[in-house]
Short mmCIF file of C-alpha atoms in Angstrom, two decimals:
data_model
loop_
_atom_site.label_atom_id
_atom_site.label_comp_id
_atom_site.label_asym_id
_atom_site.label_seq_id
_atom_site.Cartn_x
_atom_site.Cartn_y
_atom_site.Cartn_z
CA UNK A 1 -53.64 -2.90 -16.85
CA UNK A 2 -51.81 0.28 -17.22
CA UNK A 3 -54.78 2.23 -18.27
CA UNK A 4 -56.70 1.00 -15.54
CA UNK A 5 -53.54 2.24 -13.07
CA UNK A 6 -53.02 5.91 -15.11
CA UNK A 7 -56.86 6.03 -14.81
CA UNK A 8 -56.81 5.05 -11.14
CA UNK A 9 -53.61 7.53 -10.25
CA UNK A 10 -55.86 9.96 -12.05
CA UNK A 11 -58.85 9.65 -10.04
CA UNK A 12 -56.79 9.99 -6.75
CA UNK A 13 -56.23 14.14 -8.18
CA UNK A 14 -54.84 15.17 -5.07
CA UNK A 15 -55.70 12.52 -3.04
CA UNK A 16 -58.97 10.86 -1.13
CA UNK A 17 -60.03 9.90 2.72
CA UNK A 18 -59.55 6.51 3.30
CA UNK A 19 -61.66 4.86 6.24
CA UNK A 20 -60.56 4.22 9.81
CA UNK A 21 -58.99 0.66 8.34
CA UNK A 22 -57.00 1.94 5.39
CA UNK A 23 -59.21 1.23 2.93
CA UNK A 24 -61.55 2.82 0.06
CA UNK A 25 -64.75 3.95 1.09
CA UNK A 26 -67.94 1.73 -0.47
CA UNK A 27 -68.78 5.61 -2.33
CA UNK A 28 -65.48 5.60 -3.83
CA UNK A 29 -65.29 1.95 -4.57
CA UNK A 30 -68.99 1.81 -6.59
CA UNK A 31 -67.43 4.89 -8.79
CA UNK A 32 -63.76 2.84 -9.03
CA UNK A 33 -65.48 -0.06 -10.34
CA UNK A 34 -67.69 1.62 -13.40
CA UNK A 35 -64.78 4.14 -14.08
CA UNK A 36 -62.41 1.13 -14.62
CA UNK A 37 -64.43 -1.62 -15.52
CA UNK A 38 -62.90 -4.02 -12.71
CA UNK A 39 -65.99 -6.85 -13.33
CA UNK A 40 -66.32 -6.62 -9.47
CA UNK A 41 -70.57 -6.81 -8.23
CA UNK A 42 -71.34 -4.67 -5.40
CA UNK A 43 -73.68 -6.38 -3.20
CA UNK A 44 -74.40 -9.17 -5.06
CA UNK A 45 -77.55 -11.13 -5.61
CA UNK A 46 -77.70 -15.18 -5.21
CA UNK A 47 -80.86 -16.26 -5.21
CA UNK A 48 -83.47 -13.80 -3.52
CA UNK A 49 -80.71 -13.26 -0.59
CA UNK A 50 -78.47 -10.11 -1.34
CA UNK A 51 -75.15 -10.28 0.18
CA UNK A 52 -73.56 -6.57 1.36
CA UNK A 53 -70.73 -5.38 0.18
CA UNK A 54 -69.01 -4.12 3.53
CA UNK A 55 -65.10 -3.31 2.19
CA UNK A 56 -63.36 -2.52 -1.21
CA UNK A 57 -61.21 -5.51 0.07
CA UNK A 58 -64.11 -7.68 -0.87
CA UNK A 59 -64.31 -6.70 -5.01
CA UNK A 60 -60.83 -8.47 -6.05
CA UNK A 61 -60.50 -6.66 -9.48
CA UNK A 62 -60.31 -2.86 -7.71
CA UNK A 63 -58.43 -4.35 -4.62
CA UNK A 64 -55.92 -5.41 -7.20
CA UNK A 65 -55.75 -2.09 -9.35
CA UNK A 66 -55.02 -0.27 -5.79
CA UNK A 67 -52.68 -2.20 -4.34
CA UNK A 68 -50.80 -2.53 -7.76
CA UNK A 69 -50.72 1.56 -7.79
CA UNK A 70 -49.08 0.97 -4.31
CA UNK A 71 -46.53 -1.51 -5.38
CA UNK A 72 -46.23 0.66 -8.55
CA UNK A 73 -45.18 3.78 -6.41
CA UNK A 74 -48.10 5.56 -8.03
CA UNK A 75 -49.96 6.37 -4.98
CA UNK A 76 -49.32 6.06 -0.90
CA UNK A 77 -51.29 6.37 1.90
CA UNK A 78 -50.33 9.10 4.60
CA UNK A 79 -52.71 9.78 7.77
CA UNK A 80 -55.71 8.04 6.50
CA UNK A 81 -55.53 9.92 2.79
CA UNK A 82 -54.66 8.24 -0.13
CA UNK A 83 -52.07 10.50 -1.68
CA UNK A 84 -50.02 10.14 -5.41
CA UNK A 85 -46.28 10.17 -5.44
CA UNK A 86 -45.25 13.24 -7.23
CA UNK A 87 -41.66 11.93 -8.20
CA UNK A 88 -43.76 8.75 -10.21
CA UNK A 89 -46.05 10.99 -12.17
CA UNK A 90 -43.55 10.84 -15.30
CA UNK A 91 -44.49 7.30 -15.18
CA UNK A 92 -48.25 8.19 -16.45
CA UNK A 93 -46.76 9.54 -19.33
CA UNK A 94 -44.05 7.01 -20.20
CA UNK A 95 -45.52 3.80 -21.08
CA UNK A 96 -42.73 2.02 -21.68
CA UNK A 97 -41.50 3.11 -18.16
CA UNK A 98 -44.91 2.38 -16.62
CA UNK A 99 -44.77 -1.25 -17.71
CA UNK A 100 -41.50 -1.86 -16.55
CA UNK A 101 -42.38 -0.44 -12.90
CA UNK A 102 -45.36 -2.37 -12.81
CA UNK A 103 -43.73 -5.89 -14.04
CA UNK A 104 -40.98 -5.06 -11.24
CA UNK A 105 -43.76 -4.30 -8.52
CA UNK A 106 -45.30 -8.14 -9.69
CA UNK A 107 -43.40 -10.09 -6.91
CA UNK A 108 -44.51 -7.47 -3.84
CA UNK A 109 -48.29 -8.94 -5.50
CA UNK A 110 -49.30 -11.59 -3.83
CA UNK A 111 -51.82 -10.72 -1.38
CA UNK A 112 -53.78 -8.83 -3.94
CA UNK A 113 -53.52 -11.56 -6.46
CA UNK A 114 -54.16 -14.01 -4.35
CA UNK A 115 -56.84 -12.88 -1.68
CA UNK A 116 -57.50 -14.83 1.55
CA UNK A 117 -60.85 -15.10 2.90
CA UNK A 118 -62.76 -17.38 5.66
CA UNK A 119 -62.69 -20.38 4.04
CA UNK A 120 -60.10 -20.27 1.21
CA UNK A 121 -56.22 -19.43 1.59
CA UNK A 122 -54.10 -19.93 -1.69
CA UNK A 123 -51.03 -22.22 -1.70
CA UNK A 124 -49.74 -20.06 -4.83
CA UNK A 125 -50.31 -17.43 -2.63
CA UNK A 126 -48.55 -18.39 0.41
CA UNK A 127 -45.12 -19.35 -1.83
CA UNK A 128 -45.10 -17.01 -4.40
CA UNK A 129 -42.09 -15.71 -3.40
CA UNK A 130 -40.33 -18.80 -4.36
CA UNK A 131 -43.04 -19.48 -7.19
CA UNK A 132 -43.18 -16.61 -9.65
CA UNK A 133 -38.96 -16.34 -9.67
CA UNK A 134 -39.18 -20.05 -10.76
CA UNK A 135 -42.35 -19.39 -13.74
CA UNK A 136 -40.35 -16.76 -15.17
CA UNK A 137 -37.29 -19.17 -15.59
CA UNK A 138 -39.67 -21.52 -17.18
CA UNK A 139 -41.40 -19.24 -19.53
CA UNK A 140 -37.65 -17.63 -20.29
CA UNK A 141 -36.76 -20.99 -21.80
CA UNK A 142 -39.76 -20.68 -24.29
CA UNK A 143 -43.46 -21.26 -24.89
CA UNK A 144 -44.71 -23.51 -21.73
CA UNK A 145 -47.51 -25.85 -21.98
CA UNK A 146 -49.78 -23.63 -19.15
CA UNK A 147 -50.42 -27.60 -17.38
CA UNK A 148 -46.33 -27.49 -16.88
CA UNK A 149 -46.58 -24.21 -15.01
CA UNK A 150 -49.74 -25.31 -13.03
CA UNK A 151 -47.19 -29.06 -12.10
CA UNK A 152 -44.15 -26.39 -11.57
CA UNK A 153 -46.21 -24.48 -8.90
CA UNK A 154 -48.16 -26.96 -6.96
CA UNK A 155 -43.96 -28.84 -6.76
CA UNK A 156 -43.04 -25.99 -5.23
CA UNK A 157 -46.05 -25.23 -2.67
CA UNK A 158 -47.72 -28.65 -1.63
CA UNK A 159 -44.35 -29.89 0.62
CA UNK A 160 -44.80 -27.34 2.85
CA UNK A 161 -48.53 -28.22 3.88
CA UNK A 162 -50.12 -31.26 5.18
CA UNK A 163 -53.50 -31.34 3.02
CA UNK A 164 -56.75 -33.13 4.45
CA UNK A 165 -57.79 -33.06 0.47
CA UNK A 166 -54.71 -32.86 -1.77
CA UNK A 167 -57.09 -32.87 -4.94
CA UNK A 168 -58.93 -29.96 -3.82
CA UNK A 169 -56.00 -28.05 -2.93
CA UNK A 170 -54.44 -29.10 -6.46
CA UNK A 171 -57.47 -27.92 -8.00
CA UNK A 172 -57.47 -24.47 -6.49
CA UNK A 173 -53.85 -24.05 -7.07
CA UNK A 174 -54.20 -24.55 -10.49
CA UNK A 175 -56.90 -21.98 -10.75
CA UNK A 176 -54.75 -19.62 -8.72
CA UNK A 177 -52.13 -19.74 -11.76
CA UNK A 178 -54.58 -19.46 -14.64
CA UNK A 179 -55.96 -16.20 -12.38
CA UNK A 180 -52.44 -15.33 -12.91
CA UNK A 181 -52.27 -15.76 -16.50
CA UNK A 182 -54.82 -13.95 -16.82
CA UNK A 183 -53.59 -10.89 -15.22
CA UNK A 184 -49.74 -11.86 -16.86
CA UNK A 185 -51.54 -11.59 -20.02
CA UNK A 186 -53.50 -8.06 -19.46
CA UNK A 187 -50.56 -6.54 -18.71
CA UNK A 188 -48.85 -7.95 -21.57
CA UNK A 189 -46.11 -10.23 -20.19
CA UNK A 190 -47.75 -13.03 -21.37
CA UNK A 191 -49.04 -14.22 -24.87
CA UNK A 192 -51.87 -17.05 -24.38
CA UNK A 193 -53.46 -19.63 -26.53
CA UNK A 194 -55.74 -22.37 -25.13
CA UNK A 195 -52.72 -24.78 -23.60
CA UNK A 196 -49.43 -22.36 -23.88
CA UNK A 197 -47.78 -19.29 -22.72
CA UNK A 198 -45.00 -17.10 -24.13
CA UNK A 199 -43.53 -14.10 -23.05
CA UNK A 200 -43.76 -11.47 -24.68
CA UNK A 201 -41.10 -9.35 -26.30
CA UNK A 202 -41.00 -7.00 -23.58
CA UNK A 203 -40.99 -9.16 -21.29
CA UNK A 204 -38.41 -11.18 -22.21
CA UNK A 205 -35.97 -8.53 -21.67
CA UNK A 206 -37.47 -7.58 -18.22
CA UNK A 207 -37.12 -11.25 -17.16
CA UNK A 208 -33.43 -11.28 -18.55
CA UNK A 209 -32.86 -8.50 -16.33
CA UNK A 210 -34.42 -9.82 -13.09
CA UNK A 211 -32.87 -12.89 -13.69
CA UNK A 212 -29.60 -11.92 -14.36
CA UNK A 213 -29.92 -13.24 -17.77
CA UNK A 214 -27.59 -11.63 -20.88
CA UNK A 215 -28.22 -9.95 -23.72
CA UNK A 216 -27.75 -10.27 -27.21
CA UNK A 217 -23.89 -8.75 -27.23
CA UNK A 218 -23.39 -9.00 -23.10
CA UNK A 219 -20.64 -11.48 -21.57
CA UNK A 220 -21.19 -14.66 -21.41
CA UNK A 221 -19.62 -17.27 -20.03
CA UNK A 222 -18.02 -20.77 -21.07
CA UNK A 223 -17.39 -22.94 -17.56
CA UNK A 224 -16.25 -26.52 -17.40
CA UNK A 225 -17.53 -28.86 -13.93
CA UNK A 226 -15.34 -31.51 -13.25
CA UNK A 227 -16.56 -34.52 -10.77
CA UNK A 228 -13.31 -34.79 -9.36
CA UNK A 229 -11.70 -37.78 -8.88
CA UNK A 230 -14.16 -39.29 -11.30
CA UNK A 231 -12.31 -41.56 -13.62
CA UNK A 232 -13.57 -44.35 -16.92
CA UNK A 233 -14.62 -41.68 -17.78
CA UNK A 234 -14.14 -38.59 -16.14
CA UNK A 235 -17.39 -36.99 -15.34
CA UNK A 236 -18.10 -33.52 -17.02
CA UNK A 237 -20.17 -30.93 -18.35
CA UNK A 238 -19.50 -27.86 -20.82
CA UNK A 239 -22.17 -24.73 -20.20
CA UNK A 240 -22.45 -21.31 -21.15
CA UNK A 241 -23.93 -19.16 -18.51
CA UNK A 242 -24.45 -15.59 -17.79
CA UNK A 243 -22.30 -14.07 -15.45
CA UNK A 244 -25.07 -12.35 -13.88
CA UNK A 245 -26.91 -15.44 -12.51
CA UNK A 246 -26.84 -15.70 -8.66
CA UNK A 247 -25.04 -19.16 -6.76
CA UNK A 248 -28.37 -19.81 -6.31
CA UNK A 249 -29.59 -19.96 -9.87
CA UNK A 250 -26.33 -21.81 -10.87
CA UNK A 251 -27.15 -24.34 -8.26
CA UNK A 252 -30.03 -25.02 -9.67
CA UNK A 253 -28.04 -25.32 -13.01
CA UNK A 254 -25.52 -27.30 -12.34
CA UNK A 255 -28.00 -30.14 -10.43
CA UNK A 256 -29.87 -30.27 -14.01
CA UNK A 257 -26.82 -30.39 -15.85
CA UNK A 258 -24.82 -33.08 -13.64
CA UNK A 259 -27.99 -35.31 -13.46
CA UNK A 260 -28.24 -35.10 -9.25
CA UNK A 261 -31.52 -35.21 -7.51
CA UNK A 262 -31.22 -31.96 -5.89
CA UNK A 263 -32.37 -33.32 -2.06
CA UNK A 264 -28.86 -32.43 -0.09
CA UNK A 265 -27.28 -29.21 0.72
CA UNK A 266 -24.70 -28.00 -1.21
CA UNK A 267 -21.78 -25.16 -0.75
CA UNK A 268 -19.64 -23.38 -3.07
CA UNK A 269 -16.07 -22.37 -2.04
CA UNK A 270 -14.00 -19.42 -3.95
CA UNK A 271 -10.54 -18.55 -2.59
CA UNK A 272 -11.45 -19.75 1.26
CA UNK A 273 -14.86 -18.17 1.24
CA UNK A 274 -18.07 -19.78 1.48
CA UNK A 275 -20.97 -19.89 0.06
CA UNK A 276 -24.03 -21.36 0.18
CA UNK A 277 -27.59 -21.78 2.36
CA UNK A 278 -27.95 -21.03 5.85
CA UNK A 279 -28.70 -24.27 7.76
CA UNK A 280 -28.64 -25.39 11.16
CA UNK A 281 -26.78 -28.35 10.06
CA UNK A 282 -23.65 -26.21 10.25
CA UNK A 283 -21.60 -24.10 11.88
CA UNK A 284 -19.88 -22.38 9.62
CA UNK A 285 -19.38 -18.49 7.94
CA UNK A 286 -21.01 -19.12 4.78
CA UNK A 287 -21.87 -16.22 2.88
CA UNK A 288 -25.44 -15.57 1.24
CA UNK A 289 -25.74 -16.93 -2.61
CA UNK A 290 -28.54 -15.56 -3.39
CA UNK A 291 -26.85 -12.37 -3.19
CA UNK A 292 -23.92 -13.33 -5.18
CA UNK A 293 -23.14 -13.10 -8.34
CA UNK A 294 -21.34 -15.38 -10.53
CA UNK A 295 -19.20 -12.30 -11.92
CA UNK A 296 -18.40 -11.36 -8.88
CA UNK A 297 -16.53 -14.73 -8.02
CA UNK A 298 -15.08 -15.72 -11.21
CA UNK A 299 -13.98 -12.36 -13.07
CA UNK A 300 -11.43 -13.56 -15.71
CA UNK A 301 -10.96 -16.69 -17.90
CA UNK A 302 -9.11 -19.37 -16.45
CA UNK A 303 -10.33 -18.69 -12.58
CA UNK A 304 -12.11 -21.54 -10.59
CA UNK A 305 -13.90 -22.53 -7.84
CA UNK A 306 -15.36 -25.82 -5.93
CA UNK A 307 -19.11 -26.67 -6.14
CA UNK A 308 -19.69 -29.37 -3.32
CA UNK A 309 -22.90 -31.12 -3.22
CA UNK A 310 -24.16 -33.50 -0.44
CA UNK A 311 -22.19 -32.49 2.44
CA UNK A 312 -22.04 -36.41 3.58
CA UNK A 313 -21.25 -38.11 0.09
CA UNK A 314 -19.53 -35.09 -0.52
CA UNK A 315 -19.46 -34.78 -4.74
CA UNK A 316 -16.69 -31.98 -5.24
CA UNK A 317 -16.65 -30.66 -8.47
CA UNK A 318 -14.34 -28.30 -9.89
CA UNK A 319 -15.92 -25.69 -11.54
CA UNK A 320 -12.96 -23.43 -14.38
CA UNK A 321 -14.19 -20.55 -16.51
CA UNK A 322 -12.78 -21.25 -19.66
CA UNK A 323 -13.58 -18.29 -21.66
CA UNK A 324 -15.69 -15.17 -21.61
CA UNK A 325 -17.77 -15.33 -24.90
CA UNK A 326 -20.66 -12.79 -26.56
CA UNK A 327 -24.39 -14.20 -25.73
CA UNK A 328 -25.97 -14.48 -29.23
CA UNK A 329 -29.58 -13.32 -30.65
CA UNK A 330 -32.06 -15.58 -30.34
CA UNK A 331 -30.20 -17.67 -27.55
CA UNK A 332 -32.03 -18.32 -24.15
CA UNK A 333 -28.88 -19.32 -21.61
CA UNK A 334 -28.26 -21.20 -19.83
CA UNK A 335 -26.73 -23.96 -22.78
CA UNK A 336 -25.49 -27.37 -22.46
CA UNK A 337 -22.60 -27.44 -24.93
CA UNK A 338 -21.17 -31.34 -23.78
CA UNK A 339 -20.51 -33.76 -21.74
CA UNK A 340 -19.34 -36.79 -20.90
CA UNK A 341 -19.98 -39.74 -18.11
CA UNK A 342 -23.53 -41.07 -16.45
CA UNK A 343 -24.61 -39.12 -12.76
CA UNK A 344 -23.83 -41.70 -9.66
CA UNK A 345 -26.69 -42.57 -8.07
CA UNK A 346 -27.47 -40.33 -4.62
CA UNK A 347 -26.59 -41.75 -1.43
CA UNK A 348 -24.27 -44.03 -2.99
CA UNK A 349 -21.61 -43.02 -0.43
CA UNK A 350 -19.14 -40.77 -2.26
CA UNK A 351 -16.35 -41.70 -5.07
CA UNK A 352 -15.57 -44.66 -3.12
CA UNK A 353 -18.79 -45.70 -2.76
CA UNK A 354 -19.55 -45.27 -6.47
CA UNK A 355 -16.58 -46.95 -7.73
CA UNK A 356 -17.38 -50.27 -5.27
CA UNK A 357 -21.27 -50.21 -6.73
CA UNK A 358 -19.71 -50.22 -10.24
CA UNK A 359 -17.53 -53.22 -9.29
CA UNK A 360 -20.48 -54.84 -7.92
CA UNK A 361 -22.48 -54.41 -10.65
CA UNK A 362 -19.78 -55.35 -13.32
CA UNK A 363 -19.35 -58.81 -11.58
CA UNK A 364 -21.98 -60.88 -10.89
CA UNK A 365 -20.83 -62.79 -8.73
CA UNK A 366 -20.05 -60.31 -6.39
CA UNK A 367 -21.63 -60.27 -3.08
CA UNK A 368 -23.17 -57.18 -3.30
CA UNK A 369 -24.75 -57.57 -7.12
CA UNK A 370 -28.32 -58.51 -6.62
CA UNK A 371 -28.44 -56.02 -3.80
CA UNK A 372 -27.05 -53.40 -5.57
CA UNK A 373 -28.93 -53.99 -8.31
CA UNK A 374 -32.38 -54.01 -6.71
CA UNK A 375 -30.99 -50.79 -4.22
CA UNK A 376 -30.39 -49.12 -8.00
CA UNK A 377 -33.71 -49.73 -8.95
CA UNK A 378 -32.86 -51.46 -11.78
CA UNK A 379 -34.03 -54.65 -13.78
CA UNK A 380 -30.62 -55.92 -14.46
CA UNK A 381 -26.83 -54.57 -13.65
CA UNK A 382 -26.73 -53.56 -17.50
CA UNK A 383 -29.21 -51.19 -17.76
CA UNK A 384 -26.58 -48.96 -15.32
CA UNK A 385 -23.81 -47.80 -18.18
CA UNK A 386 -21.22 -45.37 -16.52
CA UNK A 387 -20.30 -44.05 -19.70
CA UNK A 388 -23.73 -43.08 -20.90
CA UNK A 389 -24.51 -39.15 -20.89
CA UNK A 390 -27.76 -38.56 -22.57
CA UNK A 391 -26.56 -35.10 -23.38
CA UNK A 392 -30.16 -34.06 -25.70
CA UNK A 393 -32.37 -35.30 -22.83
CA UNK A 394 -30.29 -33.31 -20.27
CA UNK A 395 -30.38 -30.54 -22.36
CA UNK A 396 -34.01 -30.41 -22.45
CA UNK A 397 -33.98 -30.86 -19.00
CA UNK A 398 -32.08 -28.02 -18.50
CA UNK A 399 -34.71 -25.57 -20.71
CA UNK A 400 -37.46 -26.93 -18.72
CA UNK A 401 -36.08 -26.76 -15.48
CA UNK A 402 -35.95 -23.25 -16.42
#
């Protein structure tokens, strides 16, 4: 992919006429597509019926190469010319810098990896805003089976759609990522075999960075969550994060970790302040946390703050940075160190409500057992042990929750 964009930003010289719409001109386009090989077919034949090309919009490979030199900061357009960007050309002869500017320009991608036409409009498309932050948390973790990304994106797109044919739709999302992969692995993000993918070297280190992720010798953190008020046992976990990770990515963290469901709103509180989600379910200053950073609220061992999640139940949890350790090589964080205690059940109705279903449970002939027991979900009041923290199953939740 980045010869195809120094070959492209090459061809531009000192720049070429677009049409009245913006867009290559069908000359220009037939020349793009045998200079770079793009696999596009200009007014292809089906049949005996030939079927005009009428835009460059409609051969996907060279649509993709130009709008990626766009996103890149290779080339702009300016009065109907397309012009390069003389500050980027340093780029063309920095590879290493190249690749890094075009794995950043990867989430501005979506229309040009994903195009729309008359009859097709991509799910993967529509959310990939909220999609390709949560593949590269996956693939940070590891080598993914490539069906686990495919599940991972159609979780994240299908609620937000009512689907006359859910199968089809699944079927074209999971096309949609493999078209991905495919491109992932040209530009060498990705390494592929017939069911995985693995980043690449390179790109682990990019993804570290965009997540917020550390480095082999960077802080990292130790931080203790307490349930509080939990008691026989107190409810806990032990993780090592990096400080860099947004409230938003430690969120998503600490419902893994904890064992909760992840369907109520949540808020953080540090010293008075707020943070947390905009929602019309409150009125209340709350600060953005996807725009703050972990280091930026806990700075020094032995600091704290309160993580509350389900603003009815409310779960407070006190949340202590115990030390500030050195992230080791070959470690993907975040880590599950320990824990103790089982997850309440959601909707339970607080620490009051949990410790009245655990009396209910333990005696059977309380009231409230069978009910309880069948509202649980479960076959019998013993299969529900308090003390029970399956702390290797949580752990590998964690990795592939990404």
């Amino acid at each position: 992919m980045q010869e195809e964009l120094r070959a492209f930003t090459e061809w531009v010289g000192e720049g070429r006429k677009l049409t009245q719409t913006g867009k290559l001109t069908l000359s220009d386009a037939r020349t793009l597509v045998a200079l770079l090989k793009t696999g596009d077919e200009i007014d292809p034949k089906i049949g005996d019926r030939v079927f005009r090309t009428k835009s460059s919009t409609e051969l996907p490979g060279l649509n993709l190469i130009v709008e990626w030199a766009k996103a890149t900061g290779l080339v702009r357009v300016v009065k109907g010319r397309l012009l390069p960007v003389k500050k980027a050309a340093p780029l063309l002869n920095n590879p290493k810098r190249l690749w890094e500017a075009s794995f950043t320009a990867l989430g501005k991608m979506s229309q040009a990896l994903f195009p729309k036409n008359y009859w097709y409009s991509s799910l993967v498309g529509e959310e990939f805003a909220l999609i390709w932050p949560a593949l590269q948390r996956r693939l940070y973790g590891g080598p993914v089976p490539v069906a686990n990304l495919r599940e991972l994106a159609w979780q994240i797109a299908s609620p937000y759609y009512e689907m006359r044919d859910p199968q089809a739709q699944r079927r074209m999302a999971d096309q949609d990522i493999d078209r991905l992969l495919t491109v992932l692995s040209r530009l060498g993000v990705v390494e592929l075999t017939e069911e995985t993918a693995a980043l690449t070297p390179a790109a682990v280190h990019a993804v570290q960075r965009t997540l917020g992720e550390a480095a082999p010798g960077e802080p990292i953190y130790q931080i203790r969550v307490t349930l509080q008020e939990s008691a026989d046992p107190v409810i806990w976990r032990r993780l090592l994060v990096s400080p860099g990770i947004t409230l938003a990515r430690l969120h998503d963290i600490l419902v893994t970790a904890m064992g909760w469901e992840n369907s109520h709103l949540h808020l953080f509180t540090v010293g008075g302040v707020l943070y947390g989600q905009a929602s019309p379910e409150w009125d209340l200053d709350v600060r953005d946390e996807k725009k703050t950073r972990l280091q930026e609220v806990l700075t020094q061992a032995g600091a704290a703050m309160e993580y509350e999640y389900d603003l009815g139940d409310s779960w407070r949890h006190d949340i202590v940075l115990e030390e500030i350790l050195t992230a080791e090589e070959g470690v993907r964080y975040p880590v599950l160190v320990d824990g103790a205690g089982a997850c309440p059940p959601e909707d339970v109705g607080g620490i009051g409500g949990y410790e009245h279903f655990r009396r209910a449970l333990a005696d059977p002939g309380h009231d409230e057992h069978d009910e309880y027991v069948h509202w649980a979900g479960l076959d019998s009041a013993q299969e529900f042990d308090p003390t029970r923290f399956a702390l290797e199953a949580t752990r590998r939740a964690l990795t592939s929750a990404g």
